[in-house]
Coordinates of C-alpha atoms in Angstrom, one line a residue:
X1 CA -29.0 -44.8 -23.4
X2 CA -28.4 -45.6 -27.1
X3 CA -26.0 -48.5 -27.8
X4 CA -23.3 -47.4 -30.3
X5 CA -20.9 -50.4 -30.1
X6 CA -19.5 -53.4 -28.3
X7 CA -16.2 -54.2 -26.6
X8 CA -13.9 -56.7 -28.4
X9 CA -10.8 -58.6 -27.4
X10 CA -9.2 -58.6 -24.0
X11 CA -10.2 -55.8 -21.6
X12 CA -8.2 -54.0 -19.0
X13 CA -9.2 -52.0 -15.9
X14 CA -8.2 -48.7 -17.6
X15 CA -8.7 -49.4 -21.3
X16 CA -10.9 -51.4 -23.8
X17 CA -11.2 -51.8 -27.5
X18 CA -14.5 -51.6 -29.3
X19 CA -16.1 -51.7 -32.7
X20 CA -19.1 -49.7 -34.0
X21 CA -20.8 -48.6 -37.2
X22 CA -22.0 -45.4 -35.7
X23 CA -20.3 -42.0 -36.5
X24 CA -18.6 -41.6 -33.1
X25 CA -16.0 -38.9 -32.3
X26 CA -12.6 -38.8 -30.6
X27 CA -13.1 -37.3 -27.1
X28 CA -16.7 -38.5 -26.9
X29 CA -17.9 -39.8 -23.6
X30 CA -19.4 -43.3 -23.5
X31 CA -20.8 -45.7 -20.9
X32 CA -20.0 -49.4 -20.7
X33 CA -22.7 -51.6 -19.1
X34 CA -22.4 -55.2 -18.1
X35 CA -23.4 -57.7 -15.5
X36 CA -20.9 -59.6 -13.4
X37 CA -21.4 -63.4 -12.7
X38 CA -22.6 -62.4 -9.2
X39 CA -25.5 -60.6 -10.9
X40 CA -24.2 -57.2 -10.0
X41 CA -24.8 -54.6 -12.7
X42 CA -21.9 -52.2 -13.5
X43 CA -21.8 -49.0 -15.4
X44 CA -18.4 -47.5 -16.3
X45 CA -17.7 -44.0 -17.8
X46 CA -15.1 -43.8 -20.5
X47 CA -13.7 -41.5 -23.2
X48 CA -12.9 -42.4 -26.8
X49 CA -9.3 -41.5 -27.5
X50 CA -8.5 -43.4 -30.7
X51 CA -10.5 -44.3 -33.8
X52 CA -9.8 -46.0 -37.1
X53 CA -12.2 -46.9 -39.9
X54 CA -11.6 -50.2 -41.8
X55 CA -13.0 -52.3 -44.6
X56 CA -12.1 -56.1 -44.4
X57 CA -12.1 -56.3 -48.2
X58 CA -9.6 -53.5 -48.7
X59 CA -6.3 -54.7 -47.1
X60 CA -3.3 -52.5 -46.7
X61 CA -1.3 -54.4 -49.4
X62 CA -3.8 -53.7 -52.3
X63 CA -1.9 -52.2 -55.2
X64 CA -4.3 -51.2 -58.0
X65 CA -6.6 -48.2 -57.5
X66 CA -9.0 -49.8 -60.0
X67 CA -9.2 -52.9 -57.9
X68 CA -9.9 -50.8 -54.8
X69 CA -12.6 -48.9 -56.6
X70 CA -14.4 -52.1 -57.8
X71 CA -14.2 -53.6 -54.2
X72 CA -15.6 -50.4 -52.8
X73 CA -18.8 -50.7 -54.9
X74 CA -19.9 -54.0 -53.4
X75 CA -18.4 -53.6 -49.9
X76 CA -19.6 -50.1 -49.0
X77 CA -21.8 -51.4 -46.2
X78 CA -18.9 -53.5 -44.8
X79 CA -17.0 -50.5 -43.4
X80 CA -16.7 -50.4 -39.6
X81 CA -15.0 -48.3 -37.0
X82 CA -12.6 -49.7 -34.5
X83 CA -11.4 -47.7 -31.5
X84 CA -10.0 -47.5 -28.0
X85 CA -11.8 -46.3 -24.9
X86 CA -10.0 -44.9 -21.8
X87 CA -11.8 -46.0 -18.7
X88 CA -12.4 -43.0 -16.3
X89 CA -14.2 -44.8 -13.5
X90 CA -17.2 -46.8 -12.4
X91 CA -20.2 -44.5 -12.0
X92 CA -21.6 -44.2 -8.4
X93 CA -24.8 -42.1 -8.6
X94 CA -26.4 -41.1 -5.4
X95 CA -29.0 -38.9 -7.2
X96 CA -27.6 -35.5 -6.4
X97 CA -24.0 -36.2 -7.3
X98 CA -22.0 -38.6 -9.4
X99 CA -18.7 -40.1 -8.2
X100 CA -16.1 -42.0 -10.3
X101 CA -14.3 -44.9 -8.8
X102 CA -11.6 -46.6 -10.7
X103 CA -12.6 -50.3 -11.3
X104 CA -10.4 -52.9 -9.8
X105 CA -11.4 -55.5 -12.4
X106 CA -11.6 -55.2 -16.2
X107 CA -15.0 -54.7 -17.8
X108 CA -16.7 -57.8 -19.1
X109 CA -15.7 -58.7 -22.7
X110 CA -18.5 -57.9 -25.1
X111 CA -19.8 -55.2 -22.8
X112 CA -22.2 -52.8 -24.5
X113 CA -20.9 -49.3 -25.4
X114 CA -23.6 -46.7 -24.9
X115 CA -23.7 -42.9 -25.5
X116 CA -23.2 -41.1 -22.2
X117 CA -26.4 -39.3 -21.4
X118 CA -26.1 -35.5 -21.1
X119 CA -27.7 -35.4 -17.6
X120 CA -25.0 -37.8 -16.4
X121 CA -22.2 -35.7 -17.9
X122 CA -23.6 -32.5 -16.4
X123 CA -23.5 -34.1 -12.9
X124 CA -19.9 -35.3 -13.4
X125 CA -18.5 -32.0 -14.8
X126 CA -20.9 -29.5 -13.2
X127 CA -20.4 -27.2 -10.2
X128 CA -20.2 -28.9 -6.8
X129 CA -20.1 -25.7 -4.8
X130 CA -19.5 -22.0 -5.1
X131 CA -15.8 -22.5 -5.7
X132 CA -16.5 -24.1 -9.0
X133 CA -16.8 -21.8 -12.0
X134 CA -17.6 -22.4 -15.6
X135 CA -14.6 -22.4 -18.0
X136 CA -16.3 -23.8 -21.2
X137 CA -18.0 -26.8 -22.6
X138 CA -17.1 -30.4 -23.6
X139 CA -15.6 -30.2 -27.1
X140 CA -16.8 -33.5 -28.5
X141 CA -20.3 -33.6 -27.2
X142 CA -23.3 -32.6 -29.4
X143 CA -25.1 -31.0 -26.5
X144 CA -23.8 -28.0 -24.5
X145 CA -22.2 -29.8 -21.5
X146 CA -20.7 -27.1 -19.3
X147 CA -17.3 -27.8 -17.7
X148 CA -16.6 -26.3 -14.3
X149 CA -13.2 -25.9 -12.6
X150 CA -12.3 -25.6 -9.0
X151 CA -10.9 -22.0 -8.5
X152 CA -9.6 -23.0 -5.1
X153 CA -7.4 -25.7 -6.5
X154 CA -6.0 -23.2 -9.1
X155 CA -4.8 -20.9 -6.3
X156 CA -3.6 -23.7 -4.1
X157 CA -2.0 -25.9 -6.8
X158 CA -1.1 -23.3 -9.4
X159 CA -1.9 -23.1 -13.1
X160 CA 0.0 -23.0 -16.4
X161 CA -1.8 -21.6 -19.6
X162 CA 0.2 -22.7 -22.6
X163 CA -0.4 -22.0 -26.3
X164 CA 1.0 -20.6 -29.5
X165 CA 0.2 -17.0 -30.3
X166 CA -3.4 -16.6 -31.5
X167 CA -4.7 -19.8 -29.9
X168 CA -6.8 -18.0 -27.3
X169 CA -4.6 -17.4 -24.2
X170 CA -6.0 -13.9 -23.6
X171 CA -9.5 -15.1 -23.9
X172 CA -8.9 -18.0 -21.4
X173 CA -7.2 -15.6 -18.9
X174 CA -10.2 -13.2 -19.3
X175 CA -12.7 -16.0 -18.5
X176 CA -10.8 -17.0 -15.4
X177 CA -10.2 -13.5 -14.1
X178 CA -13.9 -12.5 -14.6
X179 CA -14.9 -15.6 -12.6
X180 CA -12.4 -14.9 -9.8
X181 CA -13.4 -11.3 -9.2
X182 CA -17.1 -12.3 -9.3
X183 CA -16.2 -14.6 -6.4
X184 CA -14.6 -11.7 -4.6
X185 CA -11.1 -13.0 -5.3
X186 CA -7.9 -10.9 -5.7
X187 CA -5.5 -11.2 -8.6
X188 CA -2.2 -9.5 -9.4
X189 CA -0.9 -9.5 -13.0
X190 CA 2.6 -8.9 -14.3
X191 CA 1.7 -7.3 -17.7
X192 CA 4.6 -7.2 -20.2
X193 CA 2.7 -5.9 -23.2
X194 CA 0.2 -3.5 -21.8
X195 CA -2.7 -5.8 -22.7
X196 CA -4.4 -5.5 -19.3
X197 CA -4.0 -1.7 -19.1
X198 CA -6.8 -1.3 -21.6
X199 CA -9.0 -4.2 -20.3
X200 CA -12.6 -3.5 -19.2
X201 CA -13.1 -6.2 -16.6
X202 CA -16.0 -5.2 -14.3
X203 CA -17.9 -6.5 -11.3
X204 CA -21.5 -5.5 -10.8
X205 CA -21.1 -2.9 -13.6
X206 CA -18.1 -1.2 -11.9
X207 CA -14.5 -1.2 -13.0
X208 CA -12.5 -4.1 -11.4
X209 CA -9.0 -3.2 -12.8
X210 CA -6.6 -1.5 -10.5
X211 CA -3.6 -0.1 -12.5
X212 CA -0.4 0.1 -10.4
X213 CA 2.5 2.1 -11.9
X214 CA 5.8 0.5 -11.1
X215 CA 7.1 3.2 -8.7
X216 CA 10.0 1.7 -6.8
X217 CA 11.4 2.8 -3.4
X218 CA 15.0 1.7 -3.7
X219 CA 15.3 1.4 0.1
X220 CA 12.6 -1.3 0.0
X221 CA 14.8 -3.4 -2.3
X222 CA 17.3 -6.0 -1.2
X223 CA 20.8 -5.3 -2.5
X224 CA 20.5 -8.1 -5.1
X225 CA 17.2 -6.6 -6.4
X226 CA 18.6 -3.0 -6.5
X227 CA 21.7 -4.3 -8.3
X228 CA 19.5 -6.1 -10.8
X229 CA 17.5 -2.9 -11.3
X230 CA 20.6 -0.9 -12.3
X231 CA 21.8 -3.6 -14.6
X232 CA 24.5 -5.4 -12.5
X233 CA 24.5 -9.0 -13.8
X234 CA 24.5 -12.0 -11.4
X235 CA 27.9 -13.1 -12.5
X236 CA 29.4 -9.6 -12.0
X237 CA 30.6 -10.6 -8.5
X238 CA 33.0 -7.7 -8.0
X239 CA 30.6 -5.0 -9.1
X240 CA 27.9 -6.5 -6.9
X241 CA 30.3 -6.6 -3.9
X242 CA 31.2 -2.9 -4.2
X243 CA 27.6 -1.9 -4.7
X244 CA 26.3 -4.0 -1.7
X245 CA 29.0 -2.6 0.6
X246 CA 28.2 1.0 -0.4
X247 CA 24.5 0.6 -0.2
X248 CA 24.5 -1.0 3.2
X249 CA 27.1 1.5 4.5
X250 CA 24.9 4.4 3.3
X251 CA 21.8 3.0 4.9
X252 CA 23.6 2.9 8.3
X253 CA 24.9 6.4 7.8
X254 CA 21.5 7.9 7.0
X255 CA 19.9 6.1 10.1
X256 CA 22.6 7.5 12.3
X257 CA 22.2 11.0 10.9
X258 CA 18.3 11.2 10.8
X259 CA 17.0 8.2 12.7
X260 CA 14.6 5.6 11.3
X261 CA 12.5 8.2 9.5
X262 CA 15.4 9.6 7.6
X263 CA 13.4 9.3 4.3
X264 CA 11.3 12.3 5.4
X265 CA 14.4 14.5 5.2
X266 CA 16.0 13.5 1.9
X267 CA 14.8 13.3 -1.7
X268 CA 15.5 10.7 -4.3
X269 CA 18.1 12.8 -6.2
X270 CA 20.1 13.5 -3.0
X271 CA 19.9 9.8 -2.0
X272 CA 21.3 8.6 -5.4
X273 CA 24.0 11.3 -5.2
X274 CA 25.1 10.2 -1.8
X275 CA 25.1 6.6 -3.0
X276 CA 27.5 7.5 -5.9
X277 CA 29.8 9.4 -3.5
X278 CA 29.9 6.4 -1.2
X279 CA 30.9 4.2 -4.1
X280 CA 33.6 6.6 -5.2
X281 CA 35.0 6.6 -1.6
X282 CA 35.6 2.9 -1.9
X283 CA 38.7 3.7 -4.0
X284 CA 40.2 5.9 -1.3
X285 CA 41.7 3.9 1.6
X286 CA 41.7 7.1 3.7
X287 CA 37.9 7.0 3.9
X288 CA 36.0 4.9 6.4
X289 CA 34.4 2.7 3.8
X290 CA 37.6 2.5 1.8
X291 CA 39.5 1.2 4.8
X292 CA 37.1 -1.7 5.0
X293 CA 38.0 -3.0 1.5
X294 CA 40.7 -5.7 1.6
X295 CA 43.0 -6.0 -1.3
X296 CA 43.4 -3.7 -4.3
X297 CA 40.2 -2.0 -5.6
X298 CA 39.4 -2.8 -9.2
X299 CA 38.8 0.6 -10.6
X300 CA 37.2 -0.6 -13.8
X301 CA 34.5 -2.5 -11.8
X302 CA 33.9 0.6 -9.6
X303 CA 33.5 2.9 -12.6
X304 CA 31.1 0.4 -14.2
X305 CA 28.9 0.5 -11.1
X306 CA 29.0 4.4 -11.1
X307 CA 28.1 4.4 -14.8
X308 CA 25.1 2.1 -14.2
X309 CA 23.8 4.4 -11.4
X310 CA 24.0 7.4 -13.7
X311 CA 22.2 5.4 -16.4
X312 CA 19.5 4.6 -13.8
X313 CA 18.9 8.3 -13.2
X314 CA 18.6 9.1 -16.9
X315 CA 16.5 6.1 -18.0
X316 CA 14.5 5.1 -14.9
X317 CA 14.4 8.3 -12.9
X318 CA 10.6 8.4 -13.4
X319 CA 10.0 5.1 -11.6
X320 CA 12.5 5.6 -8.7
X321 CA 11.1 7.5 -5.8
X322 CA 12.2 7.5 -2.2
X323 CA 9.5 7.3 0.4
X324 CA 6.8 5.5 -1.6
X325 CA 5.3 2.4 0.1
X326 CA 6.0 -1.1 -1.1
X327 CA 4.1 -2.0 -4.3
X328 CA 2.5 -4.9 -2.4
X329 CA 0.5 -2.3 -0.3
X330 CA -1.2 -1.0 -3.5
X331 CA -2.9 -4.3 -4.2
X332 CA -6.7 -3.9 -3.7
X333 CA -8.8 -6.8 -2.6
X334 CA -11.5 -8.1 -5.0
X335 CA -9.8 -6.5 -8.1
X336 CA -7.5 -7.4 -10.9
X337 CA -4.3 -5.5 -9.9
X338 CA -2.1 -4.8 -13.0
X339 CA 1.6 -4.1 -12.7
X340 CA 2.5 -2.5 -16.1
X341 CA 5.9 -3.7 -17.2
X342 CA 5.4 -2.8 -20.8
X343 CA 8.0 0.0 -20.9
X344 CA 10.6 -1.7 -18.8
X345 CA 13.5 -3.9 -20.0
X346 CA 13.8 -7.5 -18.8
X347 CA 16.3 -6.8 -16.0
X348 CA 14.3 -3.9 -14.5
X349 CA 11.1 -6.0 -14.7
X350 CA 12.9 -8.8 -13.0
X351 CA 14.0 -6.5 -10.1
X352 CA 10.5 -5.2 -9.6
X353 CA 8.7 -8.5 -10.0
X354 CA 11.1 -10.3 -7.6
X355 CA 10.4 -7.6 -5.0
X356 CA 6.6 -8.1 -5.4
X357 CA 6.9 -11.9 -5.2
X358 CA 9.2 -11.7 -2.1
X359 CA 6.8 -9.3 -0.3
X360 CA 3.8 -11.4 -1.3
X361 CA 5.3 -14.6 0.2
X362 CA 6.5 -12.9 3.3
X363 CA 3.2 -11.0 4.0
X364 CA 1.0 -14.1 3.3
X365 CA 3.1 -16.1 5.8
X366 CA 2.5 -13.3 8.4
X367 CA -1.2 -13.3 7.6
X368 CA -1.5 -17.1 8.3
X369 CA 0.9 -17.3 11.2
X370 CA 0.4 -14.0 13.0
X371 CA -2.8 -12.5 11.6
X372 CA -1.3 -9.1 11.0
X373 CA -0.2 -8.5 7.4
X374 CA -0.1 -6.1 4.5
X375 CA -1.7 -8.9 2.4
X376 CA -4.5 -10.3 4.6
X377 CA -6.3 -12.0 1.7
X378 CA -5.4 -14.9 -0.6
X379 CA -3.8 -13.8 -3.9
X380 CA -3.4 -15.3 -7.3
X381 CA -0.4 -13.9 -9.2
X382 CA -0.7 -14.1 -13.0
X383 CA 2.7 -14.0 -14.8
X384 CA 2.4 -13.2 -18.5
X385 CA 5.4 -14.0 -20.7
X386 CA 6.5 -16.3 -17.9
X387 CA 9.5 -17.5 -19.9
X388 CA 11.1 -14.0 -19.4
X389 CA 11.1 -14.2 -15.6
X390 CA 11.4 -18.0 -15.2
X391 CA 13.4 -19.1 -18.2
X392 CA 15.0 -22.5 -18.6
X393 CA 18.5 -21.1 -19.3
X394 CA 18.4 -17.8 -17.4
X395 CA 18.8 -17.3 -13.6
X396 CA 16.8 -14.4 -12.3
X397 CA 15.8 -13.2 -8.9
X398 CA 12.1 -13.6 -9.9
X399 CA 12.8 -17.3 -10.8
X400 CA 14.0 -18.0 -7.3
X401 CA 10.8 -16.6 -5.7
X402 CA 8.5 -18.1 -8.4
X403 CA 10.0 -21.5 -7.5
X404 CA 9.5 -20.9 -3.7
X405 CA 5.9 -19.8 -4.2
X406 CA 5.3 -22.9 -6.4
X407 CA 6.6 -25.1 -3.5
X408 CA 5.2 -23.2 -0.5
X409 CA 2.4 -20.9 -1.6
X410 CA -0.5 -23.4 -1.1
X411 CA 0.1 -23.3 2.6
X412 CA -0.4 -19.5 2.6
X413 CA -3.1 -19.0 0.0
X414 CA -0.7 -17.6 -2.6
X415 CA -1.1 -19.0 -6.1
X416 CA 0.6 -18.7 -9.4
X417 CA -0.7 -18.7 -13.0
X418 CA 2.1 -18.8 -15.5
X419 CA 1.2 -17.9 -19.1
X420 CA 3.5 -18.3 -22.1
X421 CA 3.6 -19.1 -25.8
X422 CA 7.1 -20.6 -25.4
X423 CA 6.7 -23.6 -23.1
X424 CA 10.2 -25.0 -24.0
X425 CA 11.6 -21.7 -22.7
X426 CA 10.0 -22.1 -19.3
X427 CA 12.0 -23.7 -16.5
X428 CA 10.8 -27.3 -16.4
X429 CA 11.0 -27.5 -12.5
X430 CA 8.7 -24.6 -12.2
X431 CA 6.4 -26.0 -14.9
X432 CA 6.2 -29.3 -13.1
X433 CA 5.0 -27.5 -10.0
X434 CA 2.0 -26.2 -11.9
X435 CA -0.5 -29.0 -10.9
X436 CA -3.1 -27.6 -13.3
X437 CA -2.7 -26.9 -17.0
X438 CA -4.8 -25.4 -19.7
X439 CA -3.0 -26.3 -22.9
X440 CA -4.3 -24.7 -26.1
X441 CA -2.8 -25.3 -29.6
X442 CA 0.9 -26.3 -29.5
X443 CA 2.6 -27.1 -32.8
X444 CA 6.3 -27.1 -32.0
X445 CA 7.4 -30.7 -31.1
X446 CA 9.9 -29.4 -28.5
X447 CA 7.2 -27.4 -26.8
X448 CA 5.0 -30.5 -26.6
X449 CA 7.8 -32.7 -25.3
X450 CA 8.8 -30.1 -22.7
X451 CA 5.2 -29.9 -21.4
X452 CA 4.8 -33.7 -21.4
X453 CA 8.0 -34.1 -19.4
X454 CA 6.6 -31.7 -16.8
X455 CA 3.1 -33.3 -16.5
X456 CA 2.4 -36.9 -15.6
X457 CA -1.3 -36.4 -16.5
X458 CA -0.6 -35.5 -20.2
X459 CA -0.7 -38.8 -22.1
X460 CA 0.6 -39.3 -25.6
X461 CA -3.0 -39.6 -26.8
X462 CA -3.8 -36.1 -25.5
X463 CA -0.6 -34.8 -26.9
X464 CA -1.7 -35.9 -30.4
X465 CA -4.6 -33.5 -30.2
X466 CA -2.5 -30.4 -29.6
X467 CA -1.4 -29.4 -33.2
X468 CA -5.0 -29.8 -34.5
X469 CA -6.8 -27.7 -31.9
X470 CA -8.7 -24.6 -33.2
X471 CA -8.5 -21.2 -31.4
X472 CA -10.3 -21.5 -28.1
X473 CA -10.0 -25.2 -27.9
X474 CA -7.8 -26.8 -25.2
X475 CA -6.9 -29.7 -22.9
X476 CA -7.6 -29.2 -19.2
X477 CA -5.7 -31.4 -16.7
X478 CA -5.0 -31.3 -13.0
X479 CA -6.6 -30.9 -9.6
X480 CA -9.1 -28.3 -10.8
X481 CA -11.0 -30.9 -12.8
X482 CA -11.7 -34.6 -12.1
X483 CA -10.2 -36.0 -15.3
X484 CA -8.3 -34.7 -18.4
X485 CA -10.8 -33.0 -20.7
X486 CA -11.0 -31.6 -24.2
X487 CA -12.8 -28.3 -23.8
X488 CA -14.1 -25.4 -25.9
X489 CA -13.3 -22.3 -23.8
X490 CA -16.1 -19.9 -23.3
X491 CA -15.8 -16.6 -25.2
X492 CA -15.2 -13.8 -22.7
X493 CA -17.6 -10.8 -22.9
X494 CA -15.0 -8.6 -21.2
X495 CA -11.9 -9.6 -23.0
X496 CA -8.3 -8.7 -22.4
X497 CA -7.2 -7.6 -25.8
X498 CA -3.9 -8.6 -27.4
X499 CA -1.7 -6.0 -29.0
X500 CA -1.9 -7.2 -32.6
X501 CA -2.0 -4.2 -35.0
X502 CA -4.4 -4.1 -37.9
X503 CA -1.6 -3.6 -40.4
X504 CA -3.8 -3.1 -43.5
X505 CA -6.0 -0.6 -41.8
X506 CA -2.9 1.4 -40.6
X507 CA -1.5 1.4 -44.2
X508 CA -4.8 2.7 -45.6
X509 CA -4.7 5.6 -43.2
X510 CA -1.6 6.9 -44.9
X511 CA -2.5 5.9 -48.4
X512 CA -5.4 8.4 -48.6
X513 CA -3.2 11.2 -47.3
X514 CA -0.4 10.6 -49.8
X515 CA 0.0 13.3 -52.4
X516 CA 2.9 12.0 -54.4
X517 CA 3.6 9.2 -56.8
X518 CA 7.0 8.2 -58.2
X519 CA 6.6 7.6 -61.9
X520 CA 10.3 6.8 -62.6
X521 CA 12.1 5.3 -59.6
X522 CA 15.5 5.3 -61.4
X523 CA 15.2 9.0 -62.3
X524 CA 14.2 9.8 -58.8
X525 CA 17.3 7.9 -57.5
X526 CA 19.5 10.0 -59.8
X527 CA 18.2 13.2 -58.3
X528 CA 19.2 12.2 -54.8

């Protein structure tokens, strides 16, 4: 190992200062070697996280540029680099694998600082078993040192992928999904922009994307989910009460009339018509359902519910269908299952997403506890635009179930991966439950603070890197890797494409077809 510096000043078990005249890099891995008084040799792995270059003859208080220029000529060889190394652990090498153990005593002052050999780094960050997959390479190393992450820990401890637009979120998700399906894993994606609909992810040369249209059986929804679907807000308590009473009453009536299989004898249009009639009957105290209402009926709230049901038929009639099985049953194992929310507004998407999340948690509990389930395999749910469903200032049905899965999912093999370009808009309690994070470029200070508050592993030193990261570069922290890392994410061969439009290309399409030219705009205006 090549010596590149030496420790100076007082040392601490987790941090040391050093000086060097070598061109070292922030994020570079180094080894500290020293011998204790007992004669025991120690080797410690560290990462350079702060650097500054100084010249003892050029103090901060120098005033004249001419003086600085003249000093520079005779002191050019006196420049030196001073920095700080974060101690990652004492190296315990058994030949096949390397373990890191946090030292209980500080390194010896004047310990040698050496370049970390590539073979050592490959052992530390390489694959330990089949559950480890390659995500990229170490950003600050000259050689290609691959970085592997533990997919099992992503599913069991959840993941957040955070970045500004254009920083490489889609590419990062693509790399992860490709690795998961190659392992035989199953993923469900909530796609708000139709990016996954066009994706070409494959396994063994065959398509691995299962597109699931959001066809909803209203009977499979809870009253709150159905109410959200038709646009009844959570604070519209009277509207929801009337809707719930009518919905539950109608369900009982249909079972009495046709039995448990009543859906075989009625179509969607008739069901919605019966539901509207039942709601109308609430205003009549002579009807059975009307007699159950205590106090005066608020006609305006009742009419509002009826209007929303009529709007549902007009705007969402194509996704409402009686008799279709729960969406959870359409998830295929070993594939990326895409729920296309791109043509739905936020309230409708919330109703459908919360239904999928609820069923997923219930069925995974059954799979673990009883063995019989509609979801007999572990599942990772990727939530794009997560701030929509789990916003900091917005209560949604989905947010409730996302929070539950974040707390309980690891016991049942149900994981979450939340993806957003607006971290500050994401609920901080949910974000704090994401024990793994891939943080690409973040410029907005509030986004950075929000993420740092949610993650104990994200130090200020790592935070300082975020604004200057290039596309595809990121910080990886959490259970999926041993230590926080600066990584260059691999480029996905089968990439999920963003929906950015080539504006200039689109303009040029119409320019060549244009057969007019306005010579005098003012005269043209007068002719109008």
